[in-house]
mmCIF file of C-alpha atoms in Angstrom:
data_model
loop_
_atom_site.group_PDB
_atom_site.id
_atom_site.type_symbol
_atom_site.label_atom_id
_atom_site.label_comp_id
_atom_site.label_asym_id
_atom_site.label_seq_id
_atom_site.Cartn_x
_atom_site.Cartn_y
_atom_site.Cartn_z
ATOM 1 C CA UNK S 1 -22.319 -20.337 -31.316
ATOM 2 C CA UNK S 2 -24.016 -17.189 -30.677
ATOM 3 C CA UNK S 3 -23.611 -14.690 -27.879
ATOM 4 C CA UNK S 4 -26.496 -12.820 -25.749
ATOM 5 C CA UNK S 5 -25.539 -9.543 -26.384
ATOM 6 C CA UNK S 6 -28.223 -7.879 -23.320
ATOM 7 C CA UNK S 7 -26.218 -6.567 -20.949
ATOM 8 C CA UNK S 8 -22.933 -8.048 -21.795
ATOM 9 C CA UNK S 9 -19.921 -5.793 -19.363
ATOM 10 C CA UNK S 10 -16.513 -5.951 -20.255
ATOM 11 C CA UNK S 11 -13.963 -5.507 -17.685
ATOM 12 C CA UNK S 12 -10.399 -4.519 -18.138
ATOM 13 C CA UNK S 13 -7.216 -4.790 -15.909
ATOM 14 C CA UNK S 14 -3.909 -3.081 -17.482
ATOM 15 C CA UNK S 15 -0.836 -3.011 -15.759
ATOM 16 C CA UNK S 16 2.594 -1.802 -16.761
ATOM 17 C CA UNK S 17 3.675 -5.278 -17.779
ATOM 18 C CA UNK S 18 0.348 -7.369 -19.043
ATOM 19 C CA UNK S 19 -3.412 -6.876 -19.431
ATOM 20 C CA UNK S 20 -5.888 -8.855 -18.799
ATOM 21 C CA UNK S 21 -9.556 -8.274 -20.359
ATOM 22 C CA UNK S 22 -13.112 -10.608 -19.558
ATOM 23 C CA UNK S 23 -16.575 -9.962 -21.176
ATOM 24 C CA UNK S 24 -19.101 -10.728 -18.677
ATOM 25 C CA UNK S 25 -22.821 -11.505 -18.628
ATOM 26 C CA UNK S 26 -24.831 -9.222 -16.245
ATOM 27 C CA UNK S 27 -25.079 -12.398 -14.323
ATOM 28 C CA UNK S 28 -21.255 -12.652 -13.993
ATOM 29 C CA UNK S 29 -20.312 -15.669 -16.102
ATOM 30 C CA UNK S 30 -17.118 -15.186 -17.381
ATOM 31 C CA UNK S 31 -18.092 -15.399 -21.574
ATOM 32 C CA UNK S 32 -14.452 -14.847 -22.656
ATOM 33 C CA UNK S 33 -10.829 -13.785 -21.422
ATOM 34 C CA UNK S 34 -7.865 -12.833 -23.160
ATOM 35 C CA UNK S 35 -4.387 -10.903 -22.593
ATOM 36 C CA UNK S 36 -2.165 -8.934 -23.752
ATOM 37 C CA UNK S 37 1.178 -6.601 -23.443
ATOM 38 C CA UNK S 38 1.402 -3.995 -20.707
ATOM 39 C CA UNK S 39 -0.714 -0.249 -20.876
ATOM 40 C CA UNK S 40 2.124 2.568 -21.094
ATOM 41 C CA UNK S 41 0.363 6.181 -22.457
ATOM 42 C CA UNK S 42 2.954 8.053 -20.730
ATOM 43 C CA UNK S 43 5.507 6.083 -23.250
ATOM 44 C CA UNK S 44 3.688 5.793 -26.600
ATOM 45 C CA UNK S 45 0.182 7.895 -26.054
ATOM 46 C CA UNK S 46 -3.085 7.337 -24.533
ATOM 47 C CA UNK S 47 -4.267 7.103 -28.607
ATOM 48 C CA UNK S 48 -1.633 4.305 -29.387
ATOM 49 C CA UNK S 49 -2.375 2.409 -25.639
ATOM 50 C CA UNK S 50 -5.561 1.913 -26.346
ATOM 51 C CA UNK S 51 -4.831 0.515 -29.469
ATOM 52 C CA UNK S 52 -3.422 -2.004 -27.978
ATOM 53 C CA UNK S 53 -6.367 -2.988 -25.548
ATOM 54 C CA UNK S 54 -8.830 -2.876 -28.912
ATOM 55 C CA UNK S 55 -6.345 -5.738 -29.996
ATOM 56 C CA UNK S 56 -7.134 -7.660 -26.449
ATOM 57 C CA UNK S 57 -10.357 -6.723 -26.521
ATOM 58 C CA UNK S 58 -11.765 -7.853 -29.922
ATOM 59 C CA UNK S 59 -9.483 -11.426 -28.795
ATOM 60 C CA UNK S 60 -11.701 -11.771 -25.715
ATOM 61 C CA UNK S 61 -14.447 -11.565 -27.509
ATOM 62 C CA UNK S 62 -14.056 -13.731 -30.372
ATOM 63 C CA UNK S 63 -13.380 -16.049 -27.350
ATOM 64 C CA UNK S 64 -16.400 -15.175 -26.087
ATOM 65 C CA UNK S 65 -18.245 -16.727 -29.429
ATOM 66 C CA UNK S 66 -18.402 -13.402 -30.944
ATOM 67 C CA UNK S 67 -17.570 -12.524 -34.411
ATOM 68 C CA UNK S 68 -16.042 -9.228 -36.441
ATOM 69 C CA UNK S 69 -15.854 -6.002 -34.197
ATOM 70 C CA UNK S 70 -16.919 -6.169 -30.991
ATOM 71 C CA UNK S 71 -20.819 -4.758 -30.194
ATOM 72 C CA UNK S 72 -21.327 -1.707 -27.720
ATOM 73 C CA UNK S 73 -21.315 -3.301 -24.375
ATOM 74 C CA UNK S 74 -23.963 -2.392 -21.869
ATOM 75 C CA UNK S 75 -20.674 -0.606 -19.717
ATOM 76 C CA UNK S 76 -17.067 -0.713 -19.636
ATOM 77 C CA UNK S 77 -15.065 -0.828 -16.691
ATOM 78 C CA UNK S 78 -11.719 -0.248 -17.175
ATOM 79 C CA UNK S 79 -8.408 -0.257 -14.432
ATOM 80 C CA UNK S 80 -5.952 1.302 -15.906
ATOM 81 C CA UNK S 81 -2.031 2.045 -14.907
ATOM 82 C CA UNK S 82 -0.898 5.648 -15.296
ATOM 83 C CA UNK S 83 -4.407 6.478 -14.952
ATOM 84 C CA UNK S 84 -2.728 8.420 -11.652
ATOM 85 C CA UNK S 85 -4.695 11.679 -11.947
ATOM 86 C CA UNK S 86 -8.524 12.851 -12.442
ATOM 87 C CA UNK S 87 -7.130 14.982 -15.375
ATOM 88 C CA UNK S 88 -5.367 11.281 -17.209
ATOM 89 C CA UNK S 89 -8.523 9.418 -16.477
ATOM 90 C CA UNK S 90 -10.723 11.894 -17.873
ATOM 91 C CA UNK S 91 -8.519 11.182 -21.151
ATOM 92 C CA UNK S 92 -8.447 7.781 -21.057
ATOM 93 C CA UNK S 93 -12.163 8.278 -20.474
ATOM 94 C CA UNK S 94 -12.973 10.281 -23.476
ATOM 95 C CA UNK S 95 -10.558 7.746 -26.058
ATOM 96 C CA UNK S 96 -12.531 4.889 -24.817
ATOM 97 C CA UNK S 97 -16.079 6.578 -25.407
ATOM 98 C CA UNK S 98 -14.710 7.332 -29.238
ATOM 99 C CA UNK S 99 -14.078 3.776 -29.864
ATOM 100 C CA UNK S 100 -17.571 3.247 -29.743
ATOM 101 C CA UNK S 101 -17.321 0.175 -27.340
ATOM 102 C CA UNK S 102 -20.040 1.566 -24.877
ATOM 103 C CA UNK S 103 -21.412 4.828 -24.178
ATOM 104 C CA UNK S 104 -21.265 4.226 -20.378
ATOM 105 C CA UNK S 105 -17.310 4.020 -19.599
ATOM 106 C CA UNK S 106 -15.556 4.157 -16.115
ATOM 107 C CA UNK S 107 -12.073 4.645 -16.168
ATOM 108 C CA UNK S 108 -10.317 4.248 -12.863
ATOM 109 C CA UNK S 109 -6.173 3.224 -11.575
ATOM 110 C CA UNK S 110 -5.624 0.325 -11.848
ATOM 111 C CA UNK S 111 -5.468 -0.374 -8.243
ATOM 112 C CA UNK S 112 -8.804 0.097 -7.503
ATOM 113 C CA UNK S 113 -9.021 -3.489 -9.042
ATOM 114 C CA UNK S 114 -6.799 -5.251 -6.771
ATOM 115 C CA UNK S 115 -8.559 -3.151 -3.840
ATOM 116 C CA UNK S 116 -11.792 -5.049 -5.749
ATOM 117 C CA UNK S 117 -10.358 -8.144 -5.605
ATOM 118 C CA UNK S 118 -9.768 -8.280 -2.142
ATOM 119 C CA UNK S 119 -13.031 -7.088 -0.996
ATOM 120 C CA UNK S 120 -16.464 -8.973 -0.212
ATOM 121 C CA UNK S 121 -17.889 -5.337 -0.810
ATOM 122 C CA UNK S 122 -16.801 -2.336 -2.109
ATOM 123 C CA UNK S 123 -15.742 -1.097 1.288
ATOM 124 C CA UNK S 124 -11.851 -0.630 2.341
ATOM 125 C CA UNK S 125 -8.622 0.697 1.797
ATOM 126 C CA UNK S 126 -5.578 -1.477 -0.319
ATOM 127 C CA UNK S 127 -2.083 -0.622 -0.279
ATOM 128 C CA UNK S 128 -0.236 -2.004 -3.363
ATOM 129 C CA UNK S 129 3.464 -1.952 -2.729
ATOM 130 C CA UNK S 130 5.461 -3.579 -5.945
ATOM 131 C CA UNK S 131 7.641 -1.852 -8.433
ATOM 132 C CA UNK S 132 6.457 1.302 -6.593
ATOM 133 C CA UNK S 133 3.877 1.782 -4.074
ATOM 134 C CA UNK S 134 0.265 3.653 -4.167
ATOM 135 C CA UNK S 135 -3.178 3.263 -1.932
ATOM 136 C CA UNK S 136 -6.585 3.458 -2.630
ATOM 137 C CA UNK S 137 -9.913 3.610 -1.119
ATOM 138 C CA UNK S 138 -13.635 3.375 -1.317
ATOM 139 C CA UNK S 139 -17.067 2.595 0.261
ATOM 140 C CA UNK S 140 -20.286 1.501 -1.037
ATOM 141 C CA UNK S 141 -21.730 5.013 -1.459
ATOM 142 C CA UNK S 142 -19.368 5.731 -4.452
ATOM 143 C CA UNK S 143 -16.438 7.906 -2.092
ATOM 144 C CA UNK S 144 -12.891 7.084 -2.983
ATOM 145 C CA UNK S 145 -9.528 7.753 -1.376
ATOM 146 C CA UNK S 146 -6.463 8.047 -3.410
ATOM 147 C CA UNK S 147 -3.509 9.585 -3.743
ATOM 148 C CA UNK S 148 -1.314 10.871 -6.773
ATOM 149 C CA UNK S 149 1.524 8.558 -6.330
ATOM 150 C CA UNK S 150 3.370 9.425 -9.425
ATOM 151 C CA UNK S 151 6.595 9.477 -7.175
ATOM 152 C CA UNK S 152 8.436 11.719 -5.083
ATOM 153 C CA UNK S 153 7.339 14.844 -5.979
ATOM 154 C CA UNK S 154 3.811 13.625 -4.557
ATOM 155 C CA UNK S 155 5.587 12.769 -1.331
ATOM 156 C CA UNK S 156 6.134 8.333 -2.319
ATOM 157 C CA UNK S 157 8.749 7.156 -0.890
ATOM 158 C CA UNK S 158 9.455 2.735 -0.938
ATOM 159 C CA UNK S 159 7.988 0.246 -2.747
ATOM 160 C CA UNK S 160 10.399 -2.576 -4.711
ATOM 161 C CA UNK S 161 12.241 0.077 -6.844
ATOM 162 C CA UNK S 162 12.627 2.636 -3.955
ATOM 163 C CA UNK S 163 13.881 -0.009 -1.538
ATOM 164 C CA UNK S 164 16.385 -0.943 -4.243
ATOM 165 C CA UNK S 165 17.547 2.569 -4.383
ATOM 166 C CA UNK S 166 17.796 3.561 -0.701
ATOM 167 C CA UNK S 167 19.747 0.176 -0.246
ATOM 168 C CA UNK S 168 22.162 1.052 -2.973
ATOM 169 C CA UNK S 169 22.593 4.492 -1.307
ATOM 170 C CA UNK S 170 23.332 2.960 1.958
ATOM 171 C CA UNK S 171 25.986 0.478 0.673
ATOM 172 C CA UNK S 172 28.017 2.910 -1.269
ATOM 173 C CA UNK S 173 28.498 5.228 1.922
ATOM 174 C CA UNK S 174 29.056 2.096 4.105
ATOM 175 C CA UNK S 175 32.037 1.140 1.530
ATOM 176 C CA UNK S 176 33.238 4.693 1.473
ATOM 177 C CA UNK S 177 33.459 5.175 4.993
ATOM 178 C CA UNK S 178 30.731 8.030 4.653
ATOM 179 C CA UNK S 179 28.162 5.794 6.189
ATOM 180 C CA UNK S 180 27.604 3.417 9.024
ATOM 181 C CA UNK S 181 28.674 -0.433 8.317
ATOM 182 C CA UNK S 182 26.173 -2.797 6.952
ATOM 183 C CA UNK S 183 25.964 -6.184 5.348
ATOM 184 C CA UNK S 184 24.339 -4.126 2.357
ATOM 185 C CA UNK S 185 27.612 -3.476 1.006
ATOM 186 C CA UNK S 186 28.691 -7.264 0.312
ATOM 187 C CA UNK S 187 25.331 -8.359 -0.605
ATOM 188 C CA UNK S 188 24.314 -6.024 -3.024
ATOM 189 C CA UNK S 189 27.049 -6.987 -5.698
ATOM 190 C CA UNK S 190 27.373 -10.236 -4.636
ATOM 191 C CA UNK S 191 24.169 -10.437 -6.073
ATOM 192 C CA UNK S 192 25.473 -9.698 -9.794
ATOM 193 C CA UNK S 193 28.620 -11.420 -9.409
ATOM 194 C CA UNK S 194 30.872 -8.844 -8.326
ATOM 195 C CA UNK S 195 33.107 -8.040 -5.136
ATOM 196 C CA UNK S 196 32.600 -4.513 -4.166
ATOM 197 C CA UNK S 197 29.858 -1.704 -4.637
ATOM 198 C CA UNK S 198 32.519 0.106 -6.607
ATOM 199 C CA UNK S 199 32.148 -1.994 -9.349
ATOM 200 C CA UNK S 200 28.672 -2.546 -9.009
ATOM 201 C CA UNK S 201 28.397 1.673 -9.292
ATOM 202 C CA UNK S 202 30.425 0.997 -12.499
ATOM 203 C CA UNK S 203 28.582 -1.383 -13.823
ATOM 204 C CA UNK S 204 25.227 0.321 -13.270
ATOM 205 C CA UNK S 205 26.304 3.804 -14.272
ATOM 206 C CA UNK S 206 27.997 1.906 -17.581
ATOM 207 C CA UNK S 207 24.728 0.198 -17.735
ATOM 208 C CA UNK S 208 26.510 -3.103 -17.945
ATOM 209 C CA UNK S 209 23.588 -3.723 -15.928
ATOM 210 C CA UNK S 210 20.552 -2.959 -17.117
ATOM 211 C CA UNK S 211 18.190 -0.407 -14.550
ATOM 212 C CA UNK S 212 15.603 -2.539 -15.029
ATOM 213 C CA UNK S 213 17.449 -5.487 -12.941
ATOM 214 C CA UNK S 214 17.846 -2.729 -9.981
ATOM 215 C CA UNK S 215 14.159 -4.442 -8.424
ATOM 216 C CA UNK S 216 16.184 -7.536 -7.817
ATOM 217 C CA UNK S 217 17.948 -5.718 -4.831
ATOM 218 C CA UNK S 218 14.669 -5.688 -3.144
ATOM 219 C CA UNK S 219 14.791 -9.360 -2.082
ATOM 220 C CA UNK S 220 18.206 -8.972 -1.201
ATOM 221 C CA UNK S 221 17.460 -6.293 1.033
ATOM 222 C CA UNK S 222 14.640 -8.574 2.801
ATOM 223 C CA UNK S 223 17.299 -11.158 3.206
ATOM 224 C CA UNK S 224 19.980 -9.229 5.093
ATOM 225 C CA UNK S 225 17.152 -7.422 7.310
ATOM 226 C CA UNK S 226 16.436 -10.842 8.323
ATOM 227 C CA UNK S 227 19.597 -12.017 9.531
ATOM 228 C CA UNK S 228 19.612 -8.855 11.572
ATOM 229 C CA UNK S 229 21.390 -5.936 9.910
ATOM 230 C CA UNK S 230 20.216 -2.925 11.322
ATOM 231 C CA UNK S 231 20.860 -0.528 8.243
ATOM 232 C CA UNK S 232 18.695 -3.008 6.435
ATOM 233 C CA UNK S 233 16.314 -3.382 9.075
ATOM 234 C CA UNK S 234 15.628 0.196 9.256
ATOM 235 C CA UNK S 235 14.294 0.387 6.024
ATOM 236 C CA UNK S 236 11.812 -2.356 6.097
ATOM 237 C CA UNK S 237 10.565 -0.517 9.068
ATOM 238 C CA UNK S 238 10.204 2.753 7.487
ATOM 239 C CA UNK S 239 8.313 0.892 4.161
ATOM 240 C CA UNK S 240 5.947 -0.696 7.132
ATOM 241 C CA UNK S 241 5.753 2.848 8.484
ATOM 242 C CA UNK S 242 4.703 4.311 5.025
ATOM 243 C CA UNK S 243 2.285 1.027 4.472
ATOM 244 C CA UNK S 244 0.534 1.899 7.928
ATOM 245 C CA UNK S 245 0.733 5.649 6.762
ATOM 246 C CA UNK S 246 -1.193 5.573 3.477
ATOM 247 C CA UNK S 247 -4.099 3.415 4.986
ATOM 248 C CA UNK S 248 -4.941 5.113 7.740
ATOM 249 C CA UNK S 249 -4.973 8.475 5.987
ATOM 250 C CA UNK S 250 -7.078 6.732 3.977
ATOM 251 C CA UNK S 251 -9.328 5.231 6.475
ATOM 252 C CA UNK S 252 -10.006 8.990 7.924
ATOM 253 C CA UNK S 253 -10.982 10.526 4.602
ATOM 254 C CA UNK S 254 -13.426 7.718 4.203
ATOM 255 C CA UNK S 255 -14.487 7.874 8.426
ATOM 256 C CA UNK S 256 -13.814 4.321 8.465
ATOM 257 C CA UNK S 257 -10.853 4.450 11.159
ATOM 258 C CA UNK S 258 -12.694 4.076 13.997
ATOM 259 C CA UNK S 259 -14.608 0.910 12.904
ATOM 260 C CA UNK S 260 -13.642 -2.392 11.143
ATOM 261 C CA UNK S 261 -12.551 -2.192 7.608
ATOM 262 C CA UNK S 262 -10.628 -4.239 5.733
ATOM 263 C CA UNK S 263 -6.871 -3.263 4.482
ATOM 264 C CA UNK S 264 -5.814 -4.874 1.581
ATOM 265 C CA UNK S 265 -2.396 -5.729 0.927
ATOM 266 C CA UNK S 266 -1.093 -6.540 -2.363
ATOM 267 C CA UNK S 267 1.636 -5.997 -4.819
ATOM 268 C CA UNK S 268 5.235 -7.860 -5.168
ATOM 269 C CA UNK S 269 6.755 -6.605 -2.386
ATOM 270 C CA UNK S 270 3.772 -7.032 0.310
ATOM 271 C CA UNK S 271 2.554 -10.914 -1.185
ATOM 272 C CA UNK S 272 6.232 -12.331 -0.180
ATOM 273 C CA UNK S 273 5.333 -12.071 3.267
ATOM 274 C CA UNK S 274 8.268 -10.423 4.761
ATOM 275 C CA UNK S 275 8.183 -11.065 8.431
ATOM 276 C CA UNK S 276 10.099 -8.357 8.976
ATOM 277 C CA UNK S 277 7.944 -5.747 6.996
ATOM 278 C CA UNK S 278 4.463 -7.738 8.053
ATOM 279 C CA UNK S 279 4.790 -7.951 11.504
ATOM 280 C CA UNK S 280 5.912 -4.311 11.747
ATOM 281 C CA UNK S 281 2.425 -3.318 9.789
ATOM 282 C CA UNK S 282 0.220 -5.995 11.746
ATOM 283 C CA UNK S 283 1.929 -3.844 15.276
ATOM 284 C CA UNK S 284 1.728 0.170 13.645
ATOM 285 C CA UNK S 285 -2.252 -0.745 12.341
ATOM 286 C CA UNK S 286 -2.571 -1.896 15.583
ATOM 287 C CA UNK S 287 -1.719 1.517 17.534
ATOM 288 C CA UNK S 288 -3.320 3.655 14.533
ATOM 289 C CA UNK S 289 -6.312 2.072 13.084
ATOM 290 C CA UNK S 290 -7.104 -0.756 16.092
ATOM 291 C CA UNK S 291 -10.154 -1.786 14.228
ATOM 292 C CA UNK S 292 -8.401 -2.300 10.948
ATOM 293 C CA UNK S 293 -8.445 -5.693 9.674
ATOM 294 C CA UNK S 294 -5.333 -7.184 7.446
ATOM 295 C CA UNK S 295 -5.716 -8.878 4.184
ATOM 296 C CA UNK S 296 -3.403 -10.039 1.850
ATOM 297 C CA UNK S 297 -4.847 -10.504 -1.890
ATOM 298 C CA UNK S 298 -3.952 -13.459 -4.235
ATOM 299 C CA UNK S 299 -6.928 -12.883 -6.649
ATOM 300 C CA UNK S 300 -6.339 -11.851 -10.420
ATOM 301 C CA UNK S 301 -7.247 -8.007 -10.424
ATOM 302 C CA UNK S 302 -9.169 -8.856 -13.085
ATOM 303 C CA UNK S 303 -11.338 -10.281 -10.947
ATOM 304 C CA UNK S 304 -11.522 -7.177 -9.397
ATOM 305 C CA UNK S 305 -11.928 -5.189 -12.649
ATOM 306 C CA UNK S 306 -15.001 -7.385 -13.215
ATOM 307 C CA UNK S 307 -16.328 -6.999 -9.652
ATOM 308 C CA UNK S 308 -16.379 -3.236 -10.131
ATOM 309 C CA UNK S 309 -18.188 -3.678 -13.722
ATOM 310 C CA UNK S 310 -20.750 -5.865 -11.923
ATOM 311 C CA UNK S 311 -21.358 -2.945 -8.959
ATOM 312 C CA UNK S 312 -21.219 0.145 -11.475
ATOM 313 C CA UNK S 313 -24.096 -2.173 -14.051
ATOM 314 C CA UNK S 314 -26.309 -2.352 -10.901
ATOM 315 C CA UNK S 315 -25.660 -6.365 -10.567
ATOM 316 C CA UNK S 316 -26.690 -8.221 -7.394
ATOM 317 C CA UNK S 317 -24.366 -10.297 -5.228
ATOM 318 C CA UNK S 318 -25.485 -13.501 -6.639
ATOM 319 C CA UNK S 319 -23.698 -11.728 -10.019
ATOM 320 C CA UNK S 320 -20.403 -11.292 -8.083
ATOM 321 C CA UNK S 321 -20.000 -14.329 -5.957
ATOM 322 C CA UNK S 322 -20.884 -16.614 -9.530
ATOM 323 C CA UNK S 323 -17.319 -14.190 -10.523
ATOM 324 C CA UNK S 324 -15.282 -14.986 -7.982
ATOM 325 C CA UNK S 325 -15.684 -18.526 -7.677
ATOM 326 C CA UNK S 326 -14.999 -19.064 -11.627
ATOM 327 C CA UNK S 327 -11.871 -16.969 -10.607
ATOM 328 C CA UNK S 328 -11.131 -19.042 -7.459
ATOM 329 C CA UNK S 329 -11.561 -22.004 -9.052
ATOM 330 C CA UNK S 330 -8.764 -21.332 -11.358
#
């Protein structure tokens, strides 16, 4: 079966772990998906990267009824992890133009597509908090808020893998007498099997335990704030505290924090629906940014992806409300 090729979008999401790609009619009818691996330039090049997407995109569109290469869509919208800087999108910009898939590319992080997906318009401020933690903005005039969030040397501090670390840091001074007590120090390497944080240092340092498996310590940490620890409970405040932070810096460059807007919430970390970190956020927004209204996202970011390929090809909202009810139908 043949496609329409007038005005056919493609949209794509790319994380650090999987990527998800649709080709959309202007119209927003979903004409095919596919996925793929995760999108790391920093690890094998921004050449080799988007190699891989050409793989995942040429899939969605033989799933789309298309056949051989994939035409020259009408625009490309693609949200991209490590796209952290205007200087790495500009790159990721100019390797998608080459590829001949469209001459009209946007290249933007790829949390501008959760903030997407969590939006009725493209009007707000998201805070993703998962492996690490970054914020975004934007309004319906084109502005944007963002920072560089590329770690601590642009002033990040938190998100799963932070939260992991400070914990860790904590419950090796409580053992050693260096620190104050806290239940951190028993449930930390309980968690891997083991009975003190000395031999969980060993083990990690030995990498008997692989770094990767340091995010687990996140939900750990969760756990013991709950039951009341206040070493734990500290630093779900202070990751509610950088939360609240981000999005109401965000809300000023935009001059949206002294009237509603939505805050989007989204991410590992922030989905799980701490109490603990939550309620802290819901109270903080409250004294900072009164008007600010709380939303947590489920959507696929692709969703979002697509959303901002429907607003950047001049669709209408008939175009994106036919997207996000094939999306919340799955």
């Amino acid at each position: 079966m043949g496609v329409n090729l007038d005005g056919v979008l493609l949209a794509v999401d790319a994380g650090n772990s999987k990527t998800d790609v649709a080709v959309l009619a202007p119209d927003g009818t979903v004409l095919g998906t596919a996925r793929g691996g995760g999108f790391q330039p920093p690890v094998v090049g921004v050449a080799e990267a988007v190699d891989g997407l050409a793989e995942i995109v040429g899939r969605a569109w033989e799933a789309a009824g298309g056949a051989g290469l994939p035409p020259a869509f009408a625009h490309v919208t693609a949200c991209l992890a490590n796209a952290d800087l205007p200087v790495e999108e500009a790159a990721l910009a100019k390797e998608l133009l080459g590829r001949g898939w469209s001459r009209s590319v946007r290249v933007h992080n790829d949390t501008f597509a959760i903030l997407r997906a969590g939006l009725d318009e493209p009007r707000g401020v998201a805070v993703v908090c998962g492996a690490g933690v970054n914020c975004v903005g934007m309004t319906p005039d084109g502005r944007t808020a963002r920072f560089p969030a590329i770690g601590r040397i642009s002033g990040d501090w938190g998100g799963g893998g932070g939260l992991s670390e400070e914990a860790l840091w904590f419950a090796a001074r409580a053992e050693d007498g260096r620190g104050e007590p806290t239940e951190l120090a028993r449930a930390l390497p309980a968690h891997f099997g083991l009975g003190t944080m000395y031999a969980l240092i060993e083990a990690l340092h030995l990498d008997r335990i692989p770094h990767a498996r340091r995010h687990e310590l996140a939900p750990v940490l969760f756990r013991v704030a709950a039951e009341g620890d206040p070493v734990a409970l500290s630093l779900v405040h202070r990751m509610a505290d950088e939360v609240v932070a981000l999005s109401t810096v965000a809300l000023r460059r935009l001059g949206l924090l002294d009237e509603e807007a939505p805050v989007v919430l989204g991410g590992s970390v922030l989905a799980a629906r701490h109490p603990q970190l939550e309620d802290r956020i819901r109270e903080l927004l409250t004294e900072r940014a009164p008007k600010a209204a709380v939303r947590f996202v489920t959507a696929p970011p692709v969703l979002g992806a697509g959303l901002l390929a429907l607003d950047e090809y001049g669709a209408g909202p008939e175009a994106a409300e036919r997207l996000r009810a094939r999306y919340a139908a799955r």
